[in-house]
Amino acid sequence: MNKTYTAVGFDLEQKQSDMIEKKLERVKYAEDLIVDLIVRVRHEKEYLFDADANFRWGVQAHVSASDYDFGAALNKLMDVLDVKVKKEKEKAQEKK
């Protein structure tokens, strides 16, 4: 799985980068299912996280979350992403 995360309109601090890396460990169980995981972070009044997961069978999942706190927004994103990955994994297993 190729993981990419970028900040749009601001620079990520090292602490924030480390936090993202640590949280992405939550979907490590799907490493063999996801080809690319792209996370974008925007900061205007609040932090807005967008993530695209490209699965090896050609499906793309898009999830997003926002909050005024960086950590809370990241946690919300990971909760949604985790559910989405599990659903896609179940769908792929049903087709076999």
Tab-separated table of C-alpha atoms in Angstrom:
chain	number	residue	atom	x	y	z
A	1	MET	CA	0.000	0.000	0.000
A	2	ASN	CA	1.341	3.392	-1.013
A	3	LYS	CA	0.459	6.023	1.585
A	4	THR	CA	0.550	9.692	0.680
A	5	TYR	CA	-0.557	12.591	2.799
A	6	THR	CA	-0.319	16.270	1.971
A	7	ALA	CA	-1.308	19.549	3.549
A	8	VAL	CA	-3.085	22.133	1.401
A	9	GLY	CA	-2.649	25.772	2.382
A	10	PHE	CA	-0.408	25.142	5.402
A	11	ASP	CA	2.654	23.145	6.456
A	12	LEU	CA	2.281	20.008	8.530
A	13	GLU	CA	4.274	20.057	11.733
A	14	GLN	CA	6.345	16.969	12.529
A	15	LYS	CA	3.971	16.146	15.393
A	16	GLN	CA	1.005	16.192	12.992
A	17	SER	CA	2.827	14.012	10.446
A	18	ASP	CA	3.662	11.502	13.158
A	19	MET	CA	0.048	11.490	14.306
A	20	ILE	CA	-1.175	10.738	10.774
A	21	GLU	CA	1.369	7.912	10.395
A	22	LYS	CA	0.301	6.402	13.705
A	23	LYS	CA	-3.412	6.604	12.864
A	24	LEU	CA	-2.891	5.025	9.429
A	25	GLU	CA	-1.714	1.912	11.280
A	26	ARG	CA	-5.422	1.261	11.970
A	27	VAL	CA	-5.950	0.126	8.373
A	28	LYS	CA	-2.744	-1.916	8.245
A	29	TYR	CA	-4.873	-5.091	8.155
A	30	ALA	CA	-5.975	-4.042	4.639
A	31	GLU	CA	-2.476	-3.407	3.301
A	32	ASP	CA	-2.818	-6.176	0.722
A	33	LEU	CA	-6.223	-4.852	-0.442
A	34	ILE	CA	-5.397	-1.156	-0.875
A	35	VAL	CA	-3.081	-0.058	-3.675
A	36	ASP	CA	-2.991	3.673	-2.839
A	37	LEU	CA	-4.184	5.652	0.156
A	38	ILE	CA	-4.129	9.400	-0.418
A	39	VAL	CA	-4.920	11.764	2.471
A	40	ARG	CA	-5.265	15.527	2.014
A	41	VAL	CA	-5.547	17.991	4.892
A	42	ARG	CA	-6.890	21.526	4.480
A	43	HIS	CA	-7.012	24.118	7.216
A	44	GLU	CA	-9.268	27.114	6.911
A	45	LYS	CA	-11.435	27.710	9.961
A	46	GLU	CA	-11.360	23.998	10.710
A	47	TYR	CA	-9.301	21.019	9.623
A	48	LEU	CA	-10.798	19.138	6.679
A	49	PHE	CA	-9.464	15.672	5.913
A	50	ASP	CA	-10.165	13.939	2.592
A	51	ALA	CA	-8.977	10.416	1.859
A	52	ASP	CA	-9.105	8.296	-1.277
A	53	ALA	CA	-8.444	4.582	-1.076
A	54	ASN	CA	-7.843	2.723	-4.343
A	55	PHE	CA	-8.511	-0.988	-3.969
A	56	ARG	CA	-6.735	-3.562	-6.085
A	57	TRP	CA	-9.998	-4.711	-7.718
A	58	GLY	CA	-10.574	-1.250	-9.204
A	59	VAL	CA	-12.899	0.317	-6.653
A	60	GLN	CA	-12.155	3.760	-5.250
A	61	ALA	CA	-13.515	4.883	-1.878
A	62	HIS	CA	-13.640	8.535	-0.844
A	63	VAL	CA	-14.177	9.617	2.764
A	64	SER	CA	-13.891	12.958	4.528
A	65	ALA	CA	-14.183	14.439	8.008
A	66	SER	CA	-13.704	17.819	9.628
A	67	ASP	CA	-13.300	19.374	13.045
A	68	TYR	CA	-11.743	22.430	14.645
A	69	ASP	CA	-9.176	20.178	16.351
A	70	PHE	CA	-6.567	18.381	14.191
A	71	GLY	CA	-6.617	15.188	16.253
A	72	ALA	CA	-10.409	15.010	16.430
A	73	ALA	CA	-10.739	15.480	12.670
A	74	LEU	CA	-8.139	12.770	12.062
A	75	ASN	CA	-9.925	10.370	14.441
A	76	LYS	CA	-13.244	10.985	12.671
A	77	LEU	CA	-11.606	10.316	9.304
A	78	MET	CA	-10.047	7.078	10.514
A	79	ASP	CA	-13.363	5.875	11.981
A	80	VAL	CA	-15.115	6.430	8.641
A	81	LEU	CA	-12.213	4.996	6.627
A	82	ASP	CA	-12.033	1.887	8.805
A	83	VAL	CA	-15.747	1.169	8.272
A	84	LYS	CA	-15.452	1.802	4.524
A	85	VAL	CA	-12.462	-0.531	4.158
A	86	LYS	CA	-14.241	-3.296	6.099
A	87	LYS	CA	-17.340	-2.953	3.877
A	88	GLU	CA	-15.271	-3.119	0.692
A	89	LYS	CA	-13.369	-6.132	2.029
A	90	GLU	CA	-16.665	-7.912	2.769
A	91	LYS	CA	-18.035	-7.090	-0.691
A	92	ALA	CA	-14.906	-8.460	-2.348
A	93	GLN	CA	-15.094	-11.673	-0.297
A	94	GLU	CA	-18.764	-12.170	-1.201
A	95	LYS	CA	-17.955	-12.023	-4.927
A	96	LYS	CA	-15.468	-14.893	-4.664
